[in-house]
mmCIF file of C-alpha atoms in Angstrom:
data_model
loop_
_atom_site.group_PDB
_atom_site.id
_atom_site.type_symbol
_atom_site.label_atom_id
_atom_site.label_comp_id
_atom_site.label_asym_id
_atom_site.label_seq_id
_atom_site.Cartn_x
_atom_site.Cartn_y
_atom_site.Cartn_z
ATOM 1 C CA UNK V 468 92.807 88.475 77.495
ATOM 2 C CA UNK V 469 92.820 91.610 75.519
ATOM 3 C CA UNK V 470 90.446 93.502 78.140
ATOM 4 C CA UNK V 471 93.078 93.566 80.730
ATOM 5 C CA UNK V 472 94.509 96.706 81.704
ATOM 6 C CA UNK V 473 97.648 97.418 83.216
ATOM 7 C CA UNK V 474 97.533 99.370 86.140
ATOM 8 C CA UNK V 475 100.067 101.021 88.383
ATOM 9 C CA UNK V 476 99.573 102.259 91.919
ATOM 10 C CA UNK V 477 101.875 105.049 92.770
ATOM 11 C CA UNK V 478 102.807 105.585 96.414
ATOM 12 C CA UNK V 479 104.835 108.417 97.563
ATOM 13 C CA UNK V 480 104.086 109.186 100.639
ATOM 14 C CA UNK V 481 105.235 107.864 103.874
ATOM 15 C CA UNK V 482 102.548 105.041 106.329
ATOM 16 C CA UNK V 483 100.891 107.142 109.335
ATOM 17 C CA UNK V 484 101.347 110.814 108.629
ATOM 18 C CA UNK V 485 98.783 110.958 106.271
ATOM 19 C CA UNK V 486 95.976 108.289 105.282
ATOM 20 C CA UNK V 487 97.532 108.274 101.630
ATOM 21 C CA UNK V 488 99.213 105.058 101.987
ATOM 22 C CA UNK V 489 96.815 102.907 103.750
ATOM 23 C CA UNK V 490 94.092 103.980 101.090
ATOM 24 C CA UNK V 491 95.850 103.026 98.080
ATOM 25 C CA UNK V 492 96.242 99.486 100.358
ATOM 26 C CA UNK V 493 92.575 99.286 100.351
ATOM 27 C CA UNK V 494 91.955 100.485 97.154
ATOM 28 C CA UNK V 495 94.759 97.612 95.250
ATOM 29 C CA UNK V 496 92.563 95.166 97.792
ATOM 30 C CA UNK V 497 89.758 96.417 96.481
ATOM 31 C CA UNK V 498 90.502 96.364 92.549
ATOM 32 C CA UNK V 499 92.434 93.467 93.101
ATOM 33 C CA UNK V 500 88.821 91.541 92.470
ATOM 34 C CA UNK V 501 88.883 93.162 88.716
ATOM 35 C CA UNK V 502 91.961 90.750 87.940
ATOM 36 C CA UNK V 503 93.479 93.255 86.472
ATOM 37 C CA UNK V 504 97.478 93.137 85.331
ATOM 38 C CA UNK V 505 98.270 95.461 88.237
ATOM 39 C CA UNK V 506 101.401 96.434 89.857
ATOM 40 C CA UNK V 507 102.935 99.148 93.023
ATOM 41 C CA UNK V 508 105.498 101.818 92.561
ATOM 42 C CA UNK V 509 106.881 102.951 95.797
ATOM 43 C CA UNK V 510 109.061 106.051 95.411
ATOM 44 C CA UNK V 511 110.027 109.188 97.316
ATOM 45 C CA UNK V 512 108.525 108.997 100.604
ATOM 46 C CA UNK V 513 106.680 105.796 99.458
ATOM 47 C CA UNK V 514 109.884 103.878 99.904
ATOM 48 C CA UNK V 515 108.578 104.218 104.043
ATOM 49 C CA UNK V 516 106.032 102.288 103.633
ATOM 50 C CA UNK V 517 108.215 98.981 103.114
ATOM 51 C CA UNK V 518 110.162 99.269 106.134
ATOM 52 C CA UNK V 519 110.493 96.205 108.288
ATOM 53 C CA UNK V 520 109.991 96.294 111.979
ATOM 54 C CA UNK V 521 106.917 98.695 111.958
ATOM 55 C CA UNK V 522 105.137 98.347 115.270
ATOM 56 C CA UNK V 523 102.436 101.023 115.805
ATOM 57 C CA UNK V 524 101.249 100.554 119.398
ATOM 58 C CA UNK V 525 102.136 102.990 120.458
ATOM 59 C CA UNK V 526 100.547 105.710 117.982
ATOM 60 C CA UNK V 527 97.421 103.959 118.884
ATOM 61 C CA UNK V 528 96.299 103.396 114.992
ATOM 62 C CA UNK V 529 96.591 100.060 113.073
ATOM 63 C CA UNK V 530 100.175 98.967 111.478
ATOM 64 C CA UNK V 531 99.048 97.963 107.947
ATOM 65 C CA UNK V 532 102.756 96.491 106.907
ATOM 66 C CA UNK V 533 101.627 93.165 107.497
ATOM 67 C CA UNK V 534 98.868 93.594 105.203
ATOM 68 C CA UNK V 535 101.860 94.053 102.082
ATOM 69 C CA UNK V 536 102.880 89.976 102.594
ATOM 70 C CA UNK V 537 99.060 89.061 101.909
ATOM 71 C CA UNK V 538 99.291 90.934 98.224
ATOM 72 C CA UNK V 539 100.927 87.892 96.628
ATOM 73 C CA UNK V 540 97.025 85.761 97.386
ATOM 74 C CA UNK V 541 95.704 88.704 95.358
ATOM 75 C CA UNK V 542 98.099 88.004 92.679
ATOM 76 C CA UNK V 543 99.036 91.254 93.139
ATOM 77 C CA UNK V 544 103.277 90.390 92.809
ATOM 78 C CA UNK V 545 105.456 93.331 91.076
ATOM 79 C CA UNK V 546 106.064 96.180 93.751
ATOM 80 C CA UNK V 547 108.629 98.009 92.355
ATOM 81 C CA UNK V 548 110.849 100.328 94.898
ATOM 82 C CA UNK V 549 113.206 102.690 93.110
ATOM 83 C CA UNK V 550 116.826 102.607 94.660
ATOM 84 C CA UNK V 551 117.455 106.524 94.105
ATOM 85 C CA UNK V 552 114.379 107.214 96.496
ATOM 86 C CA UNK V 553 116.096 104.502 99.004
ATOM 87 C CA UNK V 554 119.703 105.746 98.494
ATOM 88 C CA UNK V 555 118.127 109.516 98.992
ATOM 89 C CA UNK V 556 116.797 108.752 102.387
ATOM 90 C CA UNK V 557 119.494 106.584 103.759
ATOM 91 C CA UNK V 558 117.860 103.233 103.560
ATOM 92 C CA UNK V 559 119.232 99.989 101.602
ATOM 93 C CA UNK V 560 116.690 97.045 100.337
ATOM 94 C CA UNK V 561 117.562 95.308 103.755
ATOM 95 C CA UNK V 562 116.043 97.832 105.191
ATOM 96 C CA UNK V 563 112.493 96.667 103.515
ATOM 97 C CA UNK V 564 110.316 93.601 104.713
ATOM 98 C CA UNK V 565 111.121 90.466 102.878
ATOM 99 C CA UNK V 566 107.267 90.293 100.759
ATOM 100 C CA UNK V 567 107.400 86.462 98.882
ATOM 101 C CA UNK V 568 104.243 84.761 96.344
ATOM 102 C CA UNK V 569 104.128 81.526 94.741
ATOM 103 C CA UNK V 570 104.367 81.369 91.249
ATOM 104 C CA UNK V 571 101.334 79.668 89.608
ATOM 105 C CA UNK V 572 103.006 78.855 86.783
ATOM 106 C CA UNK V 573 106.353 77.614 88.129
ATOM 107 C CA UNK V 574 105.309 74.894 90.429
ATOM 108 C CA UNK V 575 104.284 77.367 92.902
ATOM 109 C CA UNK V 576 107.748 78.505 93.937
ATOM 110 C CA UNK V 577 108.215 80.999 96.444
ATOM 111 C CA UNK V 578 109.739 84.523 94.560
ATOM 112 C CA UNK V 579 110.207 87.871 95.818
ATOM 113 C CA UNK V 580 107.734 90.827 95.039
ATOM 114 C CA UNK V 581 109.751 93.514 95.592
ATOM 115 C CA UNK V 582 111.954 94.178 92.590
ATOM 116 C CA UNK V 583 114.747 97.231 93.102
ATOM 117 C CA UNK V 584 114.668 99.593 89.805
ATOM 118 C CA UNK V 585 116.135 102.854 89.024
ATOM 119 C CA UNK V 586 114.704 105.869 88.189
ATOM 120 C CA UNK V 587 115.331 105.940 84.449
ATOM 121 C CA UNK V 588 113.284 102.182 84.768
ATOM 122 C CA UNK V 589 110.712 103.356 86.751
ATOM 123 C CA UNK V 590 109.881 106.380 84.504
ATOM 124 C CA UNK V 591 109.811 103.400 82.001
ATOM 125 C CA UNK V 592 107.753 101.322 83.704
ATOM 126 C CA UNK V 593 105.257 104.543 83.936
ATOM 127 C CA UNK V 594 105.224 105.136 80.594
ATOM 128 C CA UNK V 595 103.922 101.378 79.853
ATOM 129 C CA UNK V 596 100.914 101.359 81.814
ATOM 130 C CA UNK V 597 97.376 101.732 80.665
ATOM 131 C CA UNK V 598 96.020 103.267 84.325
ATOM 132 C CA UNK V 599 97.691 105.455 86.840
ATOM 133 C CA UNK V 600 96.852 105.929 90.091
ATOM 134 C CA UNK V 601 98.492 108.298 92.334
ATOM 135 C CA UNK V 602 98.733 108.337 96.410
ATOM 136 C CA UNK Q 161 103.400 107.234 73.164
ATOM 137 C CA UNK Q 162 103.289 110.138 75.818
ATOM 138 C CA UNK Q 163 102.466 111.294 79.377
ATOM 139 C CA UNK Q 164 100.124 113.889 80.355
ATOM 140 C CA UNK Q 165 101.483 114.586 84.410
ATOM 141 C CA UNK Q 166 99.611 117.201 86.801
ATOM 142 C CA UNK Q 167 100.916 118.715 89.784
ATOM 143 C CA UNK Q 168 99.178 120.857 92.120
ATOM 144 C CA UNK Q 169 101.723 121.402 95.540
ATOM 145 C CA UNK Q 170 103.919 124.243 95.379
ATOM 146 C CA UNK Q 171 107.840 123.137 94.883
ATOM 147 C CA UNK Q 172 108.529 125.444 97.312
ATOM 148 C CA UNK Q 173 106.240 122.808 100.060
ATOM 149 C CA UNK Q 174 107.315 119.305 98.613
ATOM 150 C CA UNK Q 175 109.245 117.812 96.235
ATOM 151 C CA UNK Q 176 106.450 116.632 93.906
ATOM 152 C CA UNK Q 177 107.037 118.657 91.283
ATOM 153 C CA UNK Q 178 110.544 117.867 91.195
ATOM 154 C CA UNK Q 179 110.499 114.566 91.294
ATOM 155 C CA UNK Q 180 107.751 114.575 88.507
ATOM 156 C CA UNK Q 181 110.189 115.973 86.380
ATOM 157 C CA UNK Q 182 112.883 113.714 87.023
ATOM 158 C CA UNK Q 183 110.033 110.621 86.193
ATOM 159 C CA UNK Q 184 109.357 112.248 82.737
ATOM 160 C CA UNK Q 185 110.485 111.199 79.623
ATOM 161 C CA UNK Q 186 110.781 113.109 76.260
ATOM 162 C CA UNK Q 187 107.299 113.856 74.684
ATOM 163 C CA UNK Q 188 105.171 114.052 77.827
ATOM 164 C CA UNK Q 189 104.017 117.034 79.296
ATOM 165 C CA UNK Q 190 103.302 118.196 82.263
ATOM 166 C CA UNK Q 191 100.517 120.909 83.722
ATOM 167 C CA UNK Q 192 100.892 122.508 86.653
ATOM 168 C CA UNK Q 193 97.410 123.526 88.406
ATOM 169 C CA UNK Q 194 96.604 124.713 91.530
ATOM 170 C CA UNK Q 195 99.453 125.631 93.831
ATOM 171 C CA UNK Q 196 101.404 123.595 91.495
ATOM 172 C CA UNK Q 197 101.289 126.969 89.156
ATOM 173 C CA UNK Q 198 103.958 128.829 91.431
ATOM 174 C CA UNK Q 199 106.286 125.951 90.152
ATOM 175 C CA UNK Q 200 106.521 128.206 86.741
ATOM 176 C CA UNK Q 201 107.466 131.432 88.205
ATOM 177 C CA UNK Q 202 110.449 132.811 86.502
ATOM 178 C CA UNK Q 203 113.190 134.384 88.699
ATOM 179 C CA UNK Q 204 112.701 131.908 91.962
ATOM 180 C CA UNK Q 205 114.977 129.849 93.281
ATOM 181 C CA UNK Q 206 113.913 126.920 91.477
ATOM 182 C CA UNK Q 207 113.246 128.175 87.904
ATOM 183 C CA UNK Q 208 116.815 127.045 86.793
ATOM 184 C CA UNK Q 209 116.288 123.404 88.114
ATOM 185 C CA UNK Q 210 112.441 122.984 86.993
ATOM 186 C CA UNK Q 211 113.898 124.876 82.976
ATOM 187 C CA UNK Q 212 116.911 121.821 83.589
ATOM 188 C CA UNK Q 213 114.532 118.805 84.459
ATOM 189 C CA UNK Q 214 112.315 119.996 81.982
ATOM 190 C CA UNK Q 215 114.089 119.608 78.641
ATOM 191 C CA UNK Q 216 112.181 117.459 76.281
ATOM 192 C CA UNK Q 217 108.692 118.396 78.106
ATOM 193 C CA UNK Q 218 106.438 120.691 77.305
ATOM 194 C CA UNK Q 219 105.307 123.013 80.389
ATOM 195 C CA UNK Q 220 101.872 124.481 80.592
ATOM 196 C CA UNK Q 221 99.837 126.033 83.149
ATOM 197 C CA UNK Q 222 96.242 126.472 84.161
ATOM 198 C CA UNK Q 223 95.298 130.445 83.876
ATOM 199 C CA UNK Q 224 92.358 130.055 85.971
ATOM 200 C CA UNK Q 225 95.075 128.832 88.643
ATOM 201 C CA UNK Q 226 97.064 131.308 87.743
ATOM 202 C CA UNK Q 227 94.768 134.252 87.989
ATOM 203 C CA UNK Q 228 92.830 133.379 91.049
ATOM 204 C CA UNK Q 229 96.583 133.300 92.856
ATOM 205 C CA UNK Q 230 97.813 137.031 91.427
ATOM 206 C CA UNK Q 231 100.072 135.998 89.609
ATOM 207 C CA UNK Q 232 101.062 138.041 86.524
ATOM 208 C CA UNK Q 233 101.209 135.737 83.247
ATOM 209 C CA UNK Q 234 104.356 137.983 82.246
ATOM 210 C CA UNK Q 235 105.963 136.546 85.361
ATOM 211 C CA UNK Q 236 106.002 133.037 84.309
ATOM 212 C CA UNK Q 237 108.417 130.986 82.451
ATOM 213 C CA UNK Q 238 108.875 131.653 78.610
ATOM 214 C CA UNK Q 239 108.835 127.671 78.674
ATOM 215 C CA UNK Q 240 105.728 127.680 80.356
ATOM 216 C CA UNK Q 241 102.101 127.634 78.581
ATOM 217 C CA UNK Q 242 98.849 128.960 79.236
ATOM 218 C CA UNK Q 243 95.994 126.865 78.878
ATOM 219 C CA UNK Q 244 91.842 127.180 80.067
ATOM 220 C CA UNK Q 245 90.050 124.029 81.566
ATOM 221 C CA UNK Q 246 88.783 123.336 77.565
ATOM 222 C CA UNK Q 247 92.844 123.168 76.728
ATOM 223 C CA UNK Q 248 93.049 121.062 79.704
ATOM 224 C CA UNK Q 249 90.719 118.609 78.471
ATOM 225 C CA UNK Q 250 92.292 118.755 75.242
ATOM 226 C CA UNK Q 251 96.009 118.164 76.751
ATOM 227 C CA UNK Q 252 94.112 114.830 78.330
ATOM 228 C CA UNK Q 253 92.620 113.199 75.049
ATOM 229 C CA UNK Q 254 95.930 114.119 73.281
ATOM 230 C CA UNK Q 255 98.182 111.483 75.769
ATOM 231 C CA UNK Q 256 97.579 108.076 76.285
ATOM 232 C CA UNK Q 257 97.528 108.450 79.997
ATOM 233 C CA UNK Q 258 97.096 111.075 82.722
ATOM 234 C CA UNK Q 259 99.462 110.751 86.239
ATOM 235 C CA UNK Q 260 98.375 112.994 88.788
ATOM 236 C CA UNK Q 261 101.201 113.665 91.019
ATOM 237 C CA UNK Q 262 99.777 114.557 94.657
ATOM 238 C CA UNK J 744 73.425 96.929 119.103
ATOM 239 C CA UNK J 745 75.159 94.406 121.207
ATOM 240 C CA UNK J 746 75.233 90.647 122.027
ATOM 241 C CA UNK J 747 75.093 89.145 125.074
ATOM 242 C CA UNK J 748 77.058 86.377 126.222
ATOM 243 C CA UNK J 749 77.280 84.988 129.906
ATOM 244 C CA UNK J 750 75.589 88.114 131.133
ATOM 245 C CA UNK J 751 78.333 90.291 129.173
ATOM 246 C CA UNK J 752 77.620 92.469 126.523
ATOM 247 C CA UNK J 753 79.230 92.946 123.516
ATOM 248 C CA UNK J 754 78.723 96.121 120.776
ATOM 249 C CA UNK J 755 78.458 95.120 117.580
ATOM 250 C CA UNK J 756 77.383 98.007 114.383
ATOM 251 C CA UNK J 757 74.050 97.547 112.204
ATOM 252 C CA UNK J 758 75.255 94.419 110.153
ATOM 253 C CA UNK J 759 76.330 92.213 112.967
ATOM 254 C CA UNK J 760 80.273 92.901 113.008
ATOM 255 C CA UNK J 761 81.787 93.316 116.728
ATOM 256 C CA UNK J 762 83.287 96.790 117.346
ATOM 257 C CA UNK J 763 86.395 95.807 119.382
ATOM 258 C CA UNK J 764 88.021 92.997 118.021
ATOM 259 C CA UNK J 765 89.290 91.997 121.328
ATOM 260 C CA UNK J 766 86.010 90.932 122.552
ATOM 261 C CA UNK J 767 85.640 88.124 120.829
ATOM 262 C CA UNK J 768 85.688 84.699 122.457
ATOM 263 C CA UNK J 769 84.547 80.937 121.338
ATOM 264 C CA UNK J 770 81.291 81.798 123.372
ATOM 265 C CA UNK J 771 80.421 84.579 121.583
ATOM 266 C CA UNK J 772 80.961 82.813 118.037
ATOM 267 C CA UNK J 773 78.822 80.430 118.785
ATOM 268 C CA UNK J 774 76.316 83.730 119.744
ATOM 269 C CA UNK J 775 77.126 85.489 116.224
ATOM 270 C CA UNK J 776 76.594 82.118 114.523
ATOM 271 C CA UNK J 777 72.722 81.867 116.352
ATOM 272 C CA UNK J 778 71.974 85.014 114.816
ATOM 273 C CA UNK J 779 73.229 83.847 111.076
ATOM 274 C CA UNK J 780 71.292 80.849 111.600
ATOM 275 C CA UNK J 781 73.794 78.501 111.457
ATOM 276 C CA UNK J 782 75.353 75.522 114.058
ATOM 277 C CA UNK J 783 78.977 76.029 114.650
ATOM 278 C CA UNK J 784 80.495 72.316 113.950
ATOM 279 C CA UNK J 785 84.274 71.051 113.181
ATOM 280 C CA UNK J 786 84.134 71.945 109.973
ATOM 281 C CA UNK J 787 82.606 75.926 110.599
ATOM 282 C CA UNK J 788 85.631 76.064 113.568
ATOM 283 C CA UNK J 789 87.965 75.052 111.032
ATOM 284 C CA UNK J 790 86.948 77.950 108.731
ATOM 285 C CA UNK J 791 86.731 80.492 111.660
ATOM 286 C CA UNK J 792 90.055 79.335 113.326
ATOM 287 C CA UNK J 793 91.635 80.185 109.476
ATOM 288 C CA UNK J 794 90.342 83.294 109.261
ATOM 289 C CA UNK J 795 91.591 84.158 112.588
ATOM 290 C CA UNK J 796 94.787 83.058 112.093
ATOM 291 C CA UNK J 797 95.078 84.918 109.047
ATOM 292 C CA UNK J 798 93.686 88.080 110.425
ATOM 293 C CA UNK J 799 96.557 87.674 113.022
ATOM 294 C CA UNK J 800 99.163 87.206 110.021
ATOM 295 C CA UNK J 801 98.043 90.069 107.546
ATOM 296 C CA UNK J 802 95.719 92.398 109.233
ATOM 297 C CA UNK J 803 93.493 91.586 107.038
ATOM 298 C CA UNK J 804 90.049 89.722 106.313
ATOM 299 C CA UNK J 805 90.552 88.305 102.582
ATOM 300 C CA UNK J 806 88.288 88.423 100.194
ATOM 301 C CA UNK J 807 86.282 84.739 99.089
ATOM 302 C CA UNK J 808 88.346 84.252 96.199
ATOM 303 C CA UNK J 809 91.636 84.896 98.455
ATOM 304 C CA UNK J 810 89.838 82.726 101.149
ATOM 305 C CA UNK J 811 89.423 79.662 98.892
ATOM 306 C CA UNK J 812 92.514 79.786 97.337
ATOM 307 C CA UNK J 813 93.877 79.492 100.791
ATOM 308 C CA UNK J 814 92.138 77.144 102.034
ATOM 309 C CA UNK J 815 92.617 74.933 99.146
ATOM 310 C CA UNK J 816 96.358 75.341 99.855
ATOM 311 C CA UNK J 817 95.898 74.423 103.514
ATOM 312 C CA UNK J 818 93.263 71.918 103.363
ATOM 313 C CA UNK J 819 93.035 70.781 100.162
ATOM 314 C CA UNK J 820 90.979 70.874 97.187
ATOM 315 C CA UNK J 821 87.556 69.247 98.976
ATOM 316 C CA UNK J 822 87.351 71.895 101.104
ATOM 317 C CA UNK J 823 89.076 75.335 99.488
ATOM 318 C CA UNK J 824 86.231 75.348 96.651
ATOM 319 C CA UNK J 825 83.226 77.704 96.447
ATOM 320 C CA UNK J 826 80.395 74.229 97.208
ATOM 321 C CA UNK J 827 81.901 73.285 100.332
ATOM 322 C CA UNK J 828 82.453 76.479 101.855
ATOM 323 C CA UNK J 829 78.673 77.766 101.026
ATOM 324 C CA UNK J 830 77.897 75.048 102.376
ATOM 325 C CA UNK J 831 79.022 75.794 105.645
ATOM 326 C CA UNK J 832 78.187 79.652 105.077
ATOM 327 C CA UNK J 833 75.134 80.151 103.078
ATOM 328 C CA UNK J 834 75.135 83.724 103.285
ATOM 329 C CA UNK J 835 79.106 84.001 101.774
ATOM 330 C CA UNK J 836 81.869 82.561 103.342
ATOM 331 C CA UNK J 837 84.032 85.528 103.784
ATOM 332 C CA UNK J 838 80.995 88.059 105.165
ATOM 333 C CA UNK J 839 79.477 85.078 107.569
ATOM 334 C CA UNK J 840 82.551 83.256 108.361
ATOM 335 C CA UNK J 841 84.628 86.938 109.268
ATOM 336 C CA UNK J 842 81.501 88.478 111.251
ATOM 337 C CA UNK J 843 81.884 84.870 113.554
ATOM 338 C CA UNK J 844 85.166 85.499 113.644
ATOM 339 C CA UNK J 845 85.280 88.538 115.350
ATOM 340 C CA UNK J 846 86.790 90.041 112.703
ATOM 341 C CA UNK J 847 85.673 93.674 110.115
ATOM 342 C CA UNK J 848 83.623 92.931 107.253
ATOM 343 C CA UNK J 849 86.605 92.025 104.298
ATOM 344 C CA UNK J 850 87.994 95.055 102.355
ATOM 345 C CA UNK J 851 86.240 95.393 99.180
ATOM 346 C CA UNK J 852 82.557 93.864 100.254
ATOM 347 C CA UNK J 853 80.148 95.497 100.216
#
């Protein structure tokens, strides 16, 4: 379809200190309806927001984490993480939530979402979108 | 095929316009507004590393930004350009795309 | 705004939606569903039940399409398609079938 866009959600900031990240959540939910081609960048802070083992009961405001595995039934599947941004802050990609969808168009087999690139790919992957949008 | 990138935090607060930099690639260029303008001071302690990430990119900044802070064109960056909210405009249509780094 | 089940009552906002998710209870579905005009049966349970289950999962209320498609892959194809499940929710699946469930209107409806 040549009226599809590519679009890229950048997140850079880290889950609860600001509302940032769960907005750009809601707002890839939202244009997620516009089947769009549209793929996450997660980068600098942003790399937080993947984290495995989040549990928020005790800051008394809702852990959206969980909400990241449902992405793949809004064929919503290519969240890139850059690994200078992990390396940076200590963390490894075990350190991230495992995030799986089912490819349509290979007999619905379960792949991974998250795909590791580095910074020089990232700036590429920028650089080929139609729509940024920043967080 | 280029890159029109805006920053508006100081580099002295975050590491936004830093990292822009480092996300850039040759051809795109990048306007700092806001407090993003006191990223093209010359003479701080980061005008060596923004001059280094910046090869390849053009630099420009917004003078209304920079007036309303103080901040004496003279004291920016020879890199750096001036531009008015009509320039601004213009630096918009003449990329494909616009990232505004927050 | 509130409902009222077994002499308890129960704050919902103007379109219907509880305000604490934790109130919710069978008893009080079946008090939502009065209001929508519609008779829980098997089939309606088997919708709400989903949706809970999937609010539990993702911390989220999906969207219709999202809601079909999973269905479909649960069920089957005779029940995850749009017929069957306006059927059973006139007024939209995902708004009538979520505000029964206890659970916020879906992201993105408006």
């Amino acid at each position: 379809m040549s009226d599809t866009k590519k679009f890229l959600y950048v997140n850079r900031k880290a889950p609860y200190g600001t509302i940032y990240a769960l907005e750009s959540l809601e707002v890839v939910l939202i244009g997620a309806a516009f089947e769009q081609d549209v793929a996450l960048a997660f980068l600098d802070d942003g790399v937080f927001q993947l984290t495995k083992g989040q549990d928020t009961a005790g800051i008394g405001v809702k852990n959206f984490s969980p909400t990241f595995r449902a992405l793949g039934d809004y064929d919503v599947n290519k969240l890139y993480v850059e690994r200078e941004s992990l390396e940076e802050r200590g963390l490894t990609e075990d350190d991230l939530q495992e995030i799986m969808y089912e490819d349509e168009d290979d007999d619905w087999a379960e792949k991974p979402s998250i795909r590791i690139v580095s910074r020089a790919e990232m700036a590429e992957i920028m650089a080929e979108q139609d729509v940024i949008l920043s967080f | 095929m280029s890159t029109l990138h805006t920053v508006n935090k100081s580099p002295f607060e975050t590491q936004t316009l830093l990292s822009c930099l480092n996300h850039c690639r040759e051809g795109d260029a990048v306007l700092l507004i806001e407090d993003g303008i006191y990223g093209g001071i010359e003479g701080s302690a980061l005008s060596e590393i923004v001059k280094e990430s910046a090869a390849g990119v053009s630099l420009y900044v917004l003078n209304e930004d920079v007036k309303a802070r103080g901040i004496d064109p003279g004291r920016l960056l020879g890199e750096v350009s001036g531009v008015d909210y009509e320039g601004f405009v213009d630096l918009v249509t003449q990329h494909d795309r616009t990232q505004s780094w927050l | 705004m509130a409902y009222e089940v077994n002499g308890q009552v129960v704050e919902h906002d103007e379109e219907g939606y509880i305000t604490n998710l934790s109130d919710w209870s069978r008893e009080l579905a079946e008090e939502i569903a009065k209001t929508e005009n519609i008779e829980m049966t098997d089939e309606h349970w088997e919708v709400v039940n989903f949706l809970r289950d999937y609010y539990e999962e993702y911390q989220i209320a999906p969207a219709v399409r999202v809601l079909i498609k999973a269905i479909k892959k649960s069920m089957g194809p005779e029940k995850g398609n749009n017929k069957y499940m306006y059927e059973l929710f006139p007024y939209g699946p995902a708004k009538q079938a979520c505000k029964i469930a206890g659970l916020p209107k879906p992201t993105g409806c408006v």
